[in-house]
Coordinates of C-alpha atoms in Angstrom, one line a residue:
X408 CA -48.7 -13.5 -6.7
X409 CA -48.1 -16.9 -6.7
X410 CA -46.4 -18.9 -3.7
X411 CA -45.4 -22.4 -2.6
X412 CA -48.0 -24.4 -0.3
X413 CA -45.6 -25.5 2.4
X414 CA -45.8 -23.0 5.0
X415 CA -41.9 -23.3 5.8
X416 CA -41.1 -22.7 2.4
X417 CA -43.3 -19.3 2.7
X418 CA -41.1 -18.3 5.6
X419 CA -38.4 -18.7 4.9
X420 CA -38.6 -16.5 1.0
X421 CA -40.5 -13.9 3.4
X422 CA -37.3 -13.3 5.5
X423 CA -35.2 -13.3 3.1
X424 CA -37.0 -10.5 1.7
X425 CA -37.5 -8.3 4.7
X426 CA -33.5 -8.7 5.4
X427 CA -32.9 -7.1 1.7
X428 CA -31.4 -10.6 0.4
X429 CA -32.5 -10.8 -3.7
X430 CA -29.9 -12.1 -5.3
X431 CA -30.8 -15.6 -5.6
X432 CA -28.8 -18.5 -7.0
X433 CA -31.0 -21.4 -8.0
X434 CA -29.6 -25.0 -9.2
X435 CA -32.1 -27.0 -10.5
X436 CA -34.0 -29.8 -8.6
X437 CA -37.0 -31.3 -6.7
X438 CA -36.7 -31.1 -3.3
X439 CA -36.0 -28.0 -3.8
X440 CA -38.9 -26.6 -5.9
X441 CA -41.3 -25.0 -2.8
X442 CA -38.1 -22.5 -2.7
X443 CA -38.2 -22.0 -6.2
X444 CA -41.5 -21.4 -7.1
X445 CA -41.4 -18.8 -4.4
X446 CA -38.2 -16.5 -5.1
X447 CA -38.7 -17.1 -9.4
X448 CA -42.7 -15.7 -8.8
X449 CA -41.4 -13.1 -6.6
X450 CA -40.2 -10.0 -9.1
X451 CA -38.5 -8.5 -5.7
X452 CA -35.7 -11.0 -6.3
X453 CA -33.3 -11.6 -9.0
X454 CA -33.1 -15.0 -9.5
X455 CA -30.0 -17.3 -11.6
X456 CA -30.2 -20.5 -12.5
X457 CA -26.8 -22.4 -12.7
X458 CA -27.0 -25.9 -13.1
X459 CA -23.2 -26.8 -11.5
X460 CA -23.4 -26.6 -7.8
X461 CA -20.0 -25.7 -8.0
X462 CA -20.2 -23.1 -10.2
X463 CA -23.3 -21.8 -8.4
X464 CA -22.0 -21.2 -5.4
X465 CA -18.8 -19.4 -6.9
X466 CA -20.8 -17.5 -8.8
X467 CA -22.7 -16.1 -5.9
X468 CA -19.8 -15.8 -3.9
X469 CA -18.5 -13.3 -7.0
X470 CA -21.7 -11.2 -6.5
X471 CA -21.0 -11.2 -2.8
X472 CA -17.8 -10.3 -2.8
X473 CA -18.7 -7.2 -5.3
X474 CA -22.3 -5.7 -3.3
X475 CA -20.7 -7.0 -0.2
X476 CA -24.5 -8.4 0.9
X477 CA -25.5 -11.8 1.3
X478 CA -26.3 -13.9 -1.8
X479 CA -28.9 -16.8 -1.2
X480 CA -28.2 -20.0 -2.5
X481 CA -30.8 -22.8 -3.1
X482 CA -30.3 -26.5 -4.2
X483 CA -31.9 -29.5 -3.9
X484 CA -31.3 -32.5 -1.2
X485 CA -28.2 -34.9 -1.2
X486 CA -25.2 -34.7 -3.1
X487 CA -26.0 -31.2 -4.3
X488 CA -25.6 -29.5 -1.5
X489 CA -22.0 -30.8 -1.1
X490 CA -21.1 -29.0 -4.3
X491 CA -20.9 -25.8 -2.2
X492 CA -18.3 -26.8 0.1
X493 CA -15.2 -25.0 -2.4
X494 CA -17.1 -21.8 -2.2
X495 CA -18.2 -22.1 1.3
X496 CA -14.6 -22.3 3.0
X497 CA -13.6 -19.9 0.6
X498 CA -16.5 -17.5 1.9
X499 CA -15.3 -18.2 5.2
X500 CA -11.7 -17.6 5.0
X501 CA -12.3 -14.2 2.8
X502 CA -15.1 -13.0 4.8
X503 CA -17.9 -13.1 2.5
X504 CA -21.4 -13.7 3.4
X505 CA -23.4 -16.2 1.9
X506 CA -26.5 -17.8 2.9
X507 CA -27.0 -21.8 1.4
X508 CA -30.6 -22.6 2.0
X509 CA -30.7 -26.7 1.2
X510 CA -33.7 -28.4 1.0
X511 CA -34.2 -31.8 3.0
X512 CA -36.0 -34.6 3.2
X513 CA -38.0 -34.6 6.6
X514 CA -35.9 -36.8 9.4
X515 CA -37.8 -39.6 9.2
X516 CA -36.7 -40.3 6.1
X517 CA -32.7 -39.9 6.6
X518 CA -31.0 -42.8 6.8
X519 CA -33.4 -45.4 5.4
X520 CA -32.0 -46.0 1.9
X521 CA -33.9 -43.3 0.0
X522 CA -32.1 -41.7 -3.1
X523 CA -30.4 -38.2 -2.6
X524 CA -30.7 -38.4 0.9
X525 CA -27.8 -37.5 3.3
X526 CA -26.9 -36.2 6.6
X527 CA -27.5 -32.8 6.1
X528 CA -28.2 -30.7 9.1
X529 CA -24.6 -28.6 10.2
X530 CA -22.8 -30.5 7.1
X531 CA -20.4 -27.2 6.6
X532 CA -20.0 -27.4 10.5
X533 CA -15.8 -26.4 10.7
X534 CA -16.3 -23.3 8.7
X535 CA -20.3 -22.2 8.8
X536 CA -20.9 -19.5 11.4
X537 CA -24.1 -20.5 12.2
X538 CA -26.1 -23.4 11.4
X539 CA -30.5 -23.2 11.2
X540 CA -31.4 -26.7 11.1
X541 CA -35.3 -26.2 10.8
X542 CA -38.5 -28.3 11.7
X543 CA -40.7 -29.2 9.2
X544 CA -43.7 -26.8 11.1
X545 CA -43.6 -23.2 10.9
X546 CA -42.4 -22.3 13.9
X547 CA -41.6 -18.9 16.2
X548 CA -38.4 -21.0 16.5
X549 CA -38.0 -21.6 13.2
X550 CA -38.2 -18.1 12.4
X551 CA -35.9 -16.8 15.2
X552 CA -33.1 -19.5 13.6
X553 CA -33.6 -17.9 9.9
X554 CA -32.7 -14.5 11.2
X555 CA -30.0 -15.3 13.0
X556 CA -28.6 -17.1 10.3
X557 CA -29.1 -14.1 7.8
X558 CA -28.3 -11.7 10.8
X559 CA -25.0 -13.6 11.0
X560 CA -23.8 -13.9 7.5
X561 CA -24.5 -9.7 7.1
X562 CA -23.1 -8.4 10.8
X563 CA -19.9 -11.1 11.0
X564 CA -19.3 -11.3 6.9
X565 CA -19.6 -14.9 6.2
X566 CA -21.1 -18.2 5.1
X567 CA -24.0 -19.6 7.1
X568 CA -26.6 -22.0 6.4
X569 CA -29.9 -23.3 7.0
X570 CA -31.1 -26.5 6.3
X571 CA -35.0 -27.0 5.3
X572 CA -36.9 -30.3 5.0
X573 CA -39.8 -30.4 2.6
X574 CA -41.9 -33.4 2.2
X575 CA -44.0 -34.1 -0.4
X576 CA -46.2 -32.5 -2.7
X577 CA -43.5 -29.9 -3.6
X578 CA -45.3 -28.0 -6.5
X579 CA -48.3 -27.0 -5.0
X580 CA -48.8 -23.3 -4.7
X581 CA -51.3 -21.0 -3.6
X582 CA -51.9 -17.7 -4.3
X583 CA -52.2 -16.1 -0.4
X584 CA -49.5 -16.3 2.1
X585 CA -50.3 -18.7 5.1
X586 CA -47.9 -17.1 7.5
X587 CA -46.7 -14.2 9.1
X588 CA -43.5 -14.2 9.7
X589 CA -41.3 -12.8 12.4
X590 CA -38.0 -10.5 12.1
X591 CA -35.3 -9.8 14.3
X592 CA -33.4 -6.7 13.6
X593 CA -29.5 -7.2 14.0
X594 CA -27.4 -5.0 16.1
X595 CA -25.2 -2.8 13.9
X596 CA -22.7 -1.5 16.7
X597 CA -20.9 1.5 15.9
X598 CA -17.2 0.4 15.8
X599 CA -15.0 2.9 18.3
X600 CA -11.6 2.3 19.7
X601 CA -10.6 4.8 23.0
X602 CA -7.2 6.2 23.2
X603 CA -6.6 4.6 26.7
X604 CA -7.3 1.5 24.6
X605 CA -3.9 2.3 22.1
X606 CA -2.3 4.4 24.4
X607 CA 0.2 1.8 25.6
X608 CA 1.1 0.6 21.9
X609 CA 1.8 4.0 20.8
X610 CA 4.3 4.1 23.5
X611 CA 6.1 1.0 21.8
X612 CA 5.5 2.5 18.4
X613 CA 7.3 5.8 19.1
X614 CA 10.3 4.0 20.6
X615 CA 10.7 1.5 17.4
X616 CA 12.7 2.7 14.5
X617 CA 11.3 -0.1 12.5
X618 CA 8.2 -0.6 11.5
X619 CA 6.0 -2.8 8.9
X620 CA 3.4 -2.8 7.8
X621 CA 2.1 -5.5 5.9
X622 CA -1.4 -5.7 3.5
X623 CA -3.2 -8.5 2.1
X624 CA -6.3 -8.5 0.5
X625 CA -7.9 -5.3 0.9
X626 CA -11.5 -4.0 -0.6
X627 CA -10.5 -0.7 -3.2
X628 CA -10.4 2.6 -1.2
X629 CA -11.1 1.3 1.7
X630 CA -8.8 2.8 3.5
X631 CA -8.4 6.6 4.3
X632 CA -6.2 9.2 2.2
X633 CA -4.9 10.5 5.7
X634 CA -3.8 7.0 6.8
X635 CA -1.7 6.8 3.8
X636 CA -0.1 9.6 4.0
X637 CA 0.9 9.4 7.3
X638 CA 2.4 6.2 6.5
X639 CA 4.2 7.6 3.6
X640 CA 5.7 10.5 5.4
X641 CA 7.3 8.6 8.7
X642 CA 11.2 7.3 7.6
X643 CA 10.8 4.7 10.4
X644 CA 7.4 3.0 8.2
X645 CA 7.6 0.0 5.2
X646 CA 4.6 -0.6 3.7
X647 CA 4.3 -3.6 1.8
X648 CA 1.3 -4.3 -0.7
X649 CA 0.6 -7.1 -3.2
X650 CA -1.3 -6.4 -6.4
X651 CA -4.8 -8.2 -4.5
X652 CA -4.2 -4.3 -1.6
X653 CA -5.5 -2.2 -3.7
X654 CA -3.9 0.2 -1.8
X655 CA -1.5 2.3 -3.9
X656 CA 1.7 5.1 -3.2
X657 CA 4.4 5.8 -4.8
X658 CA 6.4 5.0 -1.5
X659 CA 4.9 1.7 -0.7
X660 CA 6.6 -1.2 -1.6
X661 CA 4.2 -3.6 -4.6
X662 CA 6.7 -6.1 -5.4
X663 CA 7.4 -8.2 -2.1
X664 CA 8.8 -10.9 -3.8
X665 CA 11.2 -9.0 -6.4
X666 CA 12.2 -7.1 -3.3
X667 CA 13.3 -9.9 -0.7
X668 CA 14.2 -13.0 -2.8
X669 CA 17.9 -11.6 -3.3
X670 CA 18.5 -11.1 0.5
X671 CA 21.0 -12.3 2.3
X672 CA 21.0 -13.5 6.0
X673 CA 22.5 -10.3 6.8
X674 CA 19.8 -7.8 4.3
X675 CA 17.0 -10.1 6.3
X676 CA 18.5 -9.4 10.0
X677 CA 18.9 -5.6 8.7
X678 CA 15.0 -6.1 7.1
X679 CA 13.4 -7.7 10.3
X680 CA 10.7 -5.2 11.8
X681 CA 10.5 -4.4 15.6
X682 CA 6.8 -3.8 14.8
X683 CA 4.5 -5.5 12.3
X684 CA 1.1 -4.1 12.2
X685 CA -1.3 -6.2 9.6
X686 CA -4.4 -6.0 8.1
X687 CA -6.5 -7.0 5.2
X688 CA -7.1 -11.0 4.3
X689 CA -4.8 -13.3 3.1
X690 CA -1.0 -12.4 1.8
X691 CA 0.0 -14.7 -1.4
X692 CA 3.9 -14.0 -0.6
X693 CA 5.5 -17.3 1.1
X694 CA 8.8 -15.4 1.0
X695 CA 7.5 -12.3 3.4
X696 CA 5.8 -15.6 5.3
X697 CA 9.2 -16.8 5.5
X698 CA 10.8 -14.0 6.1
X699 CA 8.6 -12.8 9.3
X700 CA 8.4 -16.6 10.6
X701 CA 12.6 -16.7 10.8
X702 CA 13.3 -13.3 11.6
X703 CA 10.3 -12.3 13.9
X704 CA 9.2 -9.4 14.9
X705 CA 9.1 -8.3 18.8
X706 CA 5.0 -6.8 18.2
X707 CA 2.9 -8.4 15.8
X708 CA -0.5 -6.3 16.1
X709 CA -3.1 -7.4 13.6
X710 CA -6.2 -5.5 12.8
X711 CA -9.8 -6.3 12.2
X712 CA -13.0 -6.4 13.0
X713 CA -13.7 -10.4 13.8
X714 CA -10.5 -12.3 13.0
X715 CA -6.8 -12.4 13.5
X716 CA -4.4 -15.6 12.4
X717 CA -1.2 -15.9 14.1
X718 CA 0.6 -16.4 10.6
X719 CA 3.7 -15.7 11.5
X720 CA 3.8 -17.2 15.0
X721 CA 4.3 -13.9 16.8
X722 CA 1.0 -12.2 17.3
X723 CA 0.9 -10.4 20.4
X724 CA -2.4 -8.4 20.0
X725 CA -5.2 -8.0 17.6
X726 CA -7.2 -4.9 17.4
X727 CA -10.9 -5.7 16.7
X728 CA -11.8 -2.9 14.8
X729 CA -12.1 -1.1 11.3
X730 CA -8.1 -0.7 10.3
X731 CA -9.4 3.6 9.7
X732 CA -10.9 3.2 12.8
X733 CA -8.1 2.1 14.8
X734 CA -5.5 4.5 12.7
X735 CA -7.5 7.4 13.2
X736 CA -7.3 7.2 16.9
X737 CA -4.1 5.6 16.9
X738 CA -2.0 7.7 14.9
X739 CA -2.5 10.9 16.7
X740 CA -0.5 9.7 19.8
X741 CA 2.5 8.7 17.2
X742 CA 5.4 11.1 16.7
X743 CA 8.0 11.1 14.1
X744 CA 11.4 9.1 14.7
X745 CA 14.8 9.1 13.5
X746 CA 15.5 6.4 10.9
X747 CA 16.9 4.8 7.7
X748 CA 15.1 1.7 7.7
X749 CA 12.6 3.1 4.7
X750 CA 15.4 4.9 3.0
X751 CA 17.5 2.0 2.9
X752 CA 14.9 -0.3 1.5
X753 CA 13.9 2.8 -1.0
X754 CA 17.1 2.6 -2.1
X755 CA 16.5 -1.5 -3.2
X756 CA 13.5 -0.5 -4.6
X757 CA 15.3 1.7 -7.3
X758 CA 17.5 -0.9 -8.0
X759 CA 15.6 -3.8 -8.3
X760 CA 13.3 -1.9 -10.9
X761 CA 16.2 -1.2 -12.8
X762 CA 17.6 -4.7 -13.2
X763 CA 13.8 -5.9 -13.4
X764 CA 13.5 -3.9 -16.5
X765 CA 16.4 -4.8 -17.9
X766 CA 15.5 -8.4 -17.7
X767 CA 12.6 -8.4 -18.8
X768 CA 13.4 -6.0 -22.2
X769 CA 15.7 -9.5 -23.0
X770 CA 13.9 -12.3 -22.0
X771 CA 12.0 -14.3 -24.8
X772 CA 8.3 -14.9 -25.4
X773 CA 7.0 -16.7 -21.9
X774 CA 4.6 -16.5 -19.0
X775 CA 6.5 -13.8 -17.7
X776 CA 6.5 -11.9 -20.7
X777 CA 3.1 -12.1 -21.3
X778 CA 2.0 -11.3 -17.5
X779 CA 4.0 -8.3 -18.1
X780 CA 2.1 -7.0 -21.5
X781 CA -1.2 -7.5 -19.8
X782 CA -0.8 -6.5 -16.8
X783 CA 0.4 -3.5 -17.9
X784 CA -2.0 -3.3 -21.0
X785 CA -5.1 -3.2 -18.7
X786 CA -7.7 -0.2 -19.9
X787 CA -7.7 1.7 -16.5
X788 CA -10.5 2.2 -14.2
X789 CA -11.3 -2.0 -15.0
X790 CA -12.1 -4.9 -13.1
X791 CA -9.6 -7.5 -12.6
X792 CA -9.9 -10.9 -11.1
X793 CA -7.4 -13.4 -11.4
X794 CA -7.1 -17.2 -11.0
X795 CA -4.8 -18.6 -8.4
X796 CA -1.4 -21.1 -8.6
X797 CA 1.0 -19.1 -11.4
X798 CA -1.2 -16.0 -12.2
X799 CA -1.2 -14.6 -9.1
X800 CA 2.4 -14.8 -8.5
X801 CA 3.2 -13.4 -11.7
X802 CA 1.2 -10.5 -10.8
X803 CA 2.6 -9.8 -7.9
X804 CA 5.7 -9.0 -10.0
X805 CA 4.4 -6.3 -12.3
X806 CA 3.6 -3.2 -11.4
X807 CA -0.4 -2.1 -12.1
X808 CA -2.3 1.2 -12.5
X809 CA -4.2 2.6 -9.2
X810 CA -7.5 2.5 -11.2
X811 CA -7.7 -1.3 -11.4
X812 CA -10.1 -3.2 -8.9
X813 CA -7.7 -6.5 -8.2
X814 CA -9.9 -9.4 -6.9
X815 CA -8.4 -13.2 -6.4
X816 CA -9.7 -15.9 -4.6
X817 CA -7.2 -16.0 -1.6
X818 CA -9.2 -17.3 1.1
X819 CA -8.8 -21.3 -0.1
X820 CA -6.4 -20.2 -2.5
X821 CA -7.9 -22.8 -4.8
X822 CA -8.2 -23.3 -8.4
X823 CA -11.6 -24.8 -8.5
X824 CA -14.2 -21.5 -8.7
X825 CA -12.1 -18.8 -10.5
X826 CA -13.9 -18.8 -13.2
X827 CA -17.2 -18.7 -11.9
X828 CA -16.3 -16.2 -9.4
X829 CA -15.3 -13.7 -12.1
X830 CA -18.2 -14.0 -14.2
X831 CA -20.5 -13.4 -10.7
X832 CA -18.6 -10.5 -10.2
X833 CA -18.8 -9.1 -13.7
X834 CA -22.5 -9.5 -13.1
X835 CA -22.5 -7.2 -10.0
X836 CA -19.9 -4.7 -11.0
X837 CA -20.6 -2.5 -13.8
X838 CA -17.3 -1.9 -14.7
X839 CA -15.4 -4.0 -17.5
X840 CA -14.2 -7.1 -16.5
X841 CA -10.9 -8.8 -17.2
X842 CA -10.2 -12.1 -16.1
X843 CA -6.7 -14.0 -16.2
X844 CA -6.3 -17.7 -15.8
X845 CA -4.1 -20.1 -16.4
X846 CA -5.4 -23.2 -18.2
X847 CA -5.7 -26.0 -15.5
X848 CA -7.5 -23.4 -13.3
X849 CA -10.0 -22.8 -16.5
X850 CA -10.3 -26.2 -17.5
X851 CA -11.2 -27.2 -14.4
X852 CA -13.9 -25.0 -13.5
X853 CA -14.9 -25.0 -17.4
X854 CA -18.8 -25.5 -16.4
X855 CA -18.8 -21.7 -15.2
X856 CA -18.8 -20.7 -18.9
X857 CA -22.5 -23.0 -18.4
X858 CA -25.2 -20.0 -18.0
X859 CA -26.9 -17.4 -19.4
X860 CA -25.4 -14.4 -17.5
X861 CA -21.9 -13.4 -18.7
X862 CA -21.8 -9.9 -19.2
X863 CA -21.1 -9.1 -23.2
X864 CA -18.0 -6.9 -21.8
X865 CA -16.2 -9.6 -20.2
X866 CA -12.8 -11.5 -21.3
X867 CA -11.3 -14.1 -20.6
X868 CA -6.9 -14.0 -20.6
X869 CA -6.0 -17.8 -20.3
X870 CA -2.2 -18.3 -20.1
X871 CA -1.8 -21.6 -22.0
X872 CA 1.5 -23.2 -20.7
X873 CA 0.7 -26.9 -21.1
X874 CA 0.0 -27.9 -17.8
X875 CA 0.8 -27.0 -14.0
X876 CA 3.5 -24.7 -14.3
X877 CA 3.7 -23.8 -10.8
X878 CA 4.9 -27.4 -10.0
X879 CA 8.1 -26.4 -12.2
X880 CA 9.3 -23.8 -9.9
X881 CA 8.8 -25.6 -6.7
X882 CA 11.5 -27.4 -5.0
X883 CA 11.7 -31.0 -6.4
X884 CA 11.0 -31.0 -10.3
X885 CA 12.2 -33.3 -12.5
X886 CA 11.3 -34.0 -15.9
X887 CA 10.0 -37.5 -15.5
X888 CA 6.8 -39.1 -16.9
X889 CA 5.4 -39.2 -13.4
X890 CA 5.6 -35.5 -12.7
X891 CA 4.5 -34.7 -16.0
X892 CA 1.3 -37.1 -15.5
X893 CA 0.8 -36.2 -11.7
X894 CA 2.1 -33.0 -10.9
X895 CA 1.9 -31.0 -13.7
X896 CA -0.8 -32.5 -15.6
X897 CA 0.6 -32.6 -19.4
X898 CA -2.2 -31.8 -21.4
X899 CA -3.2 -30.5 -25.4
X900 CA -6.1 -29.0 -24.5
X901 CA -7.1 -25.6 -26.1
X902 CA -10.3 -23.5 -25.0
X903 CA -11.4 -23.0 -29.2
X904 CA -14.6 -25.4 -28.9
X905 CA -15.4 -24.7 -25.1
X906 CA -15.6 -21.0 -26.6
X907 CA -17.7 -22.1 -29.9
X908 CA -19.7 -24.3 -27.9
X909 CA -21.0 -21.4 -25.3
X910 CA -20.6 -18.7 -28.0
X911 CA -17.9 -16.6 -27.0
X912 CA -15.5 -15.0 -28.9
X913 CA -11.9 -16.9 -29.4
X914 CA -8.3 -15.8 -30.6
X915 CA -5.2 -16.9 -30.0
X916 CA -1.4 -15.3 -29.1
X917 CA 1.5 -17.1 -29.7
X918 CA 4.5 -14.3 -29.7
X919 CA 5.0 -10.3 -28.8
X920 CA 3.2 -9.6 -31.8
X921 CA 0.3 -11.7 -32.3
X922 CA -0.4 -10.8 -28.1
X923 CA -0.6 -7.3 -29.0
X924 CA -2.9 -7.6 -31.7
X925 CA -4.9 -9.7 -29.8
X926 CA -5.2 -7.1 -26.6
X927 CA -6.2 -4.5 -29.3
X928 CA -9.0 -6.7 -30.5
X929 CA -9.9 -8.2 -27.2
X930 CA -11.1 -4.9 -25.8
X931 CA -12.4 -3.3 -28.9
X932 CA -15.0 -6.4 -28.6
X933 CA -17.7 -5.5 -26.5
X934 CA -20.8 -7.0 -28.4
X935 CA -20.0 -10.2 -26.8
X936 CA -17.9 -12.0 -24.0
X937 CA -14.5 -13.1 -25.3
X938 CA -11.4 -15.1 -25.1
X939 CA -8.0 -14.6 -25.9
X940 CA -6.1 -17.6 -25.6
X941 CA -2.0 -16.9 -25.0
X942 CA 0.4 -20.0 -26.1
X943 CA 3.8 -20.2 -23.8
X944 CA 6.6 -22.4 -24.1
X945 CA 6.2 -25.2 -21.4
X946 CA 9.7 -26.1 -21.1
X947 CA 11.0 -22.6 -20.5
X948 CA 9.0 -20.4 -18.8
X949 CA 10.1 -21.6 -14.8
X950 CA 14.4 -21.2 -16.2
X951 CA 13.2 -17.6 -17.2
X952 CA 11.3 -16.9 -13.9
X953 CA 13.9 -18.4 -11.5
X954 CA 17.0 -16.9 -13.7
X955 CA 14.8 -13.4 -12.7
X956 CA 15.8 -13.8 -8.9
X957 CA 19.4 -14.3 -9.9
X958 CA 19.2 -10.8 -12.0
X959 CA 18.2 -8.7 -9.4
X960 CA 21.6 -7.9 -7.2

């Protein structure tokens, strides 16, 4: 076996390896290279090299978020560790652990004018959950800090980092270990909630004939058949989901926005919940945001295991447990109660569907009507991620088979790792992977196509619009040179020679027929990764999406 000289180097790989961390994200550099050496020599690890920092870290953050176990990443000193800051928040905020391992120059020579050299140590310091800034000695210290770091990311899901200086020589290597290092098992506590512990809110929940509850982004079947059910048999329960749940019933309400944007003050006041029990990560509705922030609820319970944001401004208790841990205590204590409150909103449910079909059987080739053939085109049991701004809004507006895995990066809700996040997470997940984007989001992150990993059964949907759509749909737009330049970013850029240039498969869609054809073919194709490339008209595709409100009553 071959392994770096530098001792620290040596510890660190080691304890990486006894905590079960083998996916391993290299980018290229110097500083770096005792790290290197060590996890590419190492056939217990899988390593990647991705050149992009960017891309790097989003591309580990896909495999993450799919094995749901820490992904090292390794870069080298200086700006490149900077690169990881997109993916790092975004780890944070969706509860993904990652581990960044940087390499450093040794203090001494911080701060004196030497290339690549920055102030690295606790650099990710507002969102890291722990920070190891190593010595340049092997340590019992150093040691202790590397398993609390890894320790950390695993037991509190999230991004942590440790910091490593390495002076020079970097390449030497040896073919013994010089160390022995230290581990430091980390307490997995059973998670257990009491009934004196829910007793009092089951009071308040058997007294309230109007109840909400309210998903954001959820892992797929992670929660209980029996929960669900006993949400979909009690008259005094709404459940509202978006398309990034992944929790599915007939009864539960998928379409938040098509639902509530008709409302009047009167439907909102008739709407507002006594109780609003939440779980799950991050909603992408800013109308139910609105909604609960104007017409607030008298409970807001939240429930998870680490974290609960007052998003609403009415939190009045978070349970820090497992939501099927606290349900299957909780529920137990609850009885059924008189009420109309799911029938009535049952009853808007039917009728929105009804005027939503009839729209959309009339509406002209758009975004909307190409969201709508792909969505519901997906081959079941596949992998979906989608891109943020316009996609996932769209989705939220079609309905989408049980079978599909729905993934988005809703933590940041940024643009700038979508597509390197997919392609990580078509690595890790066996299933097929479908992947719809709009084009800013793919142009910008167009260096994730740079690598040697995309699965040969994974596509690329990219909703050519122009530009920015979003921006035409938000208060404020005008058709002026300066929001065509600055908001929307005008562009007449296609993805044909981005997809010749890293071999993947291209066609185009410009109408209903042509977008058919090109489905068909798209997922026939499984020899290689592909890209089907959907045309929309810039200029009318926010008229037909806002005139969709207006046709819902």
């Amino acid at each position: 076996m071959i392994y770096p000289k530098i001792p620290l180097a040596q510890s660190i790989i080691e304890i990486c390896l006894a905590k079960g961390i083998t996916n391993i994200i290299i980018s290229p550099g110097s500083r770096n290279a005792p790290l290197t050496i060590g996890f590419v020599n190492n056939p217990a690890f899988k390593c990647y090299s991705i050149a992009d920092e960017r891309c790097a870290a989003f591309f580990g953050l896909g495999i993450a978020q799919q094995t749901a176990h820490p992904v090292a990443l390794v870069c080298t000193s200086g700006s490149a560790l900077l690169n990881y800051y997109p993916a790092f928040a975004e780890a944070f905020y969706s509860q993904i652990p990652l581990v960044v391992i940087s390499a450093d120059r040794p203090q001494s020579k911080i701060d004196i004018g030497d290339g690549q050299t920055i102030r690295q140590e606790n650099v990710f310091e507002n969102h890291s959950l722990y920070n190891a800034n190593l010595l340049e000695d092997v340590s019992a210290e150093n040691d202790l800090k590397i398993n609390v770091a890894i320790n950390t990311a695993i037991s509190q899901k999230g991004p942590v980092h440790i910091n490593a200086p390495f002076e020079e020589p970097l390449y030497e290597t040896v073919s013994e270990l010089s160390v022995t290092v230290n581990t430091v098992a980390f307490a997995n506590a059973t998670q257990t909630i009491s009934i004196d512990d829910v007793s009092e809110f089951a009071t308040i929940w058997n007294n309230a004939t109007k109840k909400m509850i309210l998903v954001g982004v959820n892992e797929p079947n992670a929660v209980n058949e029996k929960v669900i059910e006993a949400f979909a048999k009690d008259e005094s329960v709404v459940v509202l989901t978006e398309t990034t749940s992944n929790l599915h019933h007939d009864t539960f309400i998928n379409n938040i926005d098509t639902i509530i944007t008709p409302f009047t003050n009167e439907d909102f006041e008739n709407f507002r919940p006594e109780i609003l029990v939440t779980f799950g990560g991050m909603v992408v509705s800013k109308r139910i945001k609105a909604f609960l922030r104007k017409y607030k609820p008298k409970h807001h319970w939240h429930i998870d295991s680490w974290r609960a944001y007052d998003t609403f401004g009415a939190l009045t208790h978070h349970f820090e447990v497992n939501p099927n841990v606290f349900f299957e205590t909780f529920l137990p204590l609850t009885n059924a109660i008189e009420s109309n409150y799911f029938n009535q909103l049952e009853a808007v449910k039917a009728l929105r569907k009804l005027k939503s079909e009839i729209y959309l059987d009339k509406i002209p080739f758009s975004d909307f009507k190409v969201f709508e053939s792909v969505i519901q085109g997906l081959p079941i049991n596949s992998h979906l991620q989608i891109s943020n701004s316009s996609a996932i809004r769209y989705a939220q507006l079609i309905d989408i088979h049980p079978t599909i895995e729905v993934y988005c990066n809703r933590g940041t809700s940024g643009i700038d790792g979508s597509t390197s996040t997919a392609i990580g997470a078509a690595v890790a997940n066996t299933k097929p992977t479908i992947f719809i984007t709009g084009d800013i989001g793919f142009l910008y992150d167009s260096n994730a196509l740079w690598n040697s990993y995309i699965p040969k059964n994974f596509k690329i949907i990219l909703i050519n619009n122009g530009g920015g759509g979003i921006f035409r749909i938000l208060p404020g737009h005008e058709e002026t040179p300066v929001f065509n330049t600055f908001f929307e970013t005008s562009h007449c850029l296609t993805a044909e020679h981005l997809a010749k240039m890293y071999g993947l498969e291209y066609t185009i869609a410009s109408d209903e027929v042509s977008l058919e054809s090109g489905l068909i073919a798209l997922y026939a194709q499984n020899d290689t990764p592909c890209i089907l490339e959907v045309f929309t008209p810039t200029l009318q595709n926010d008229s037909i999406l806002l005139q969709f409100f207006k046709e819902l009553v």
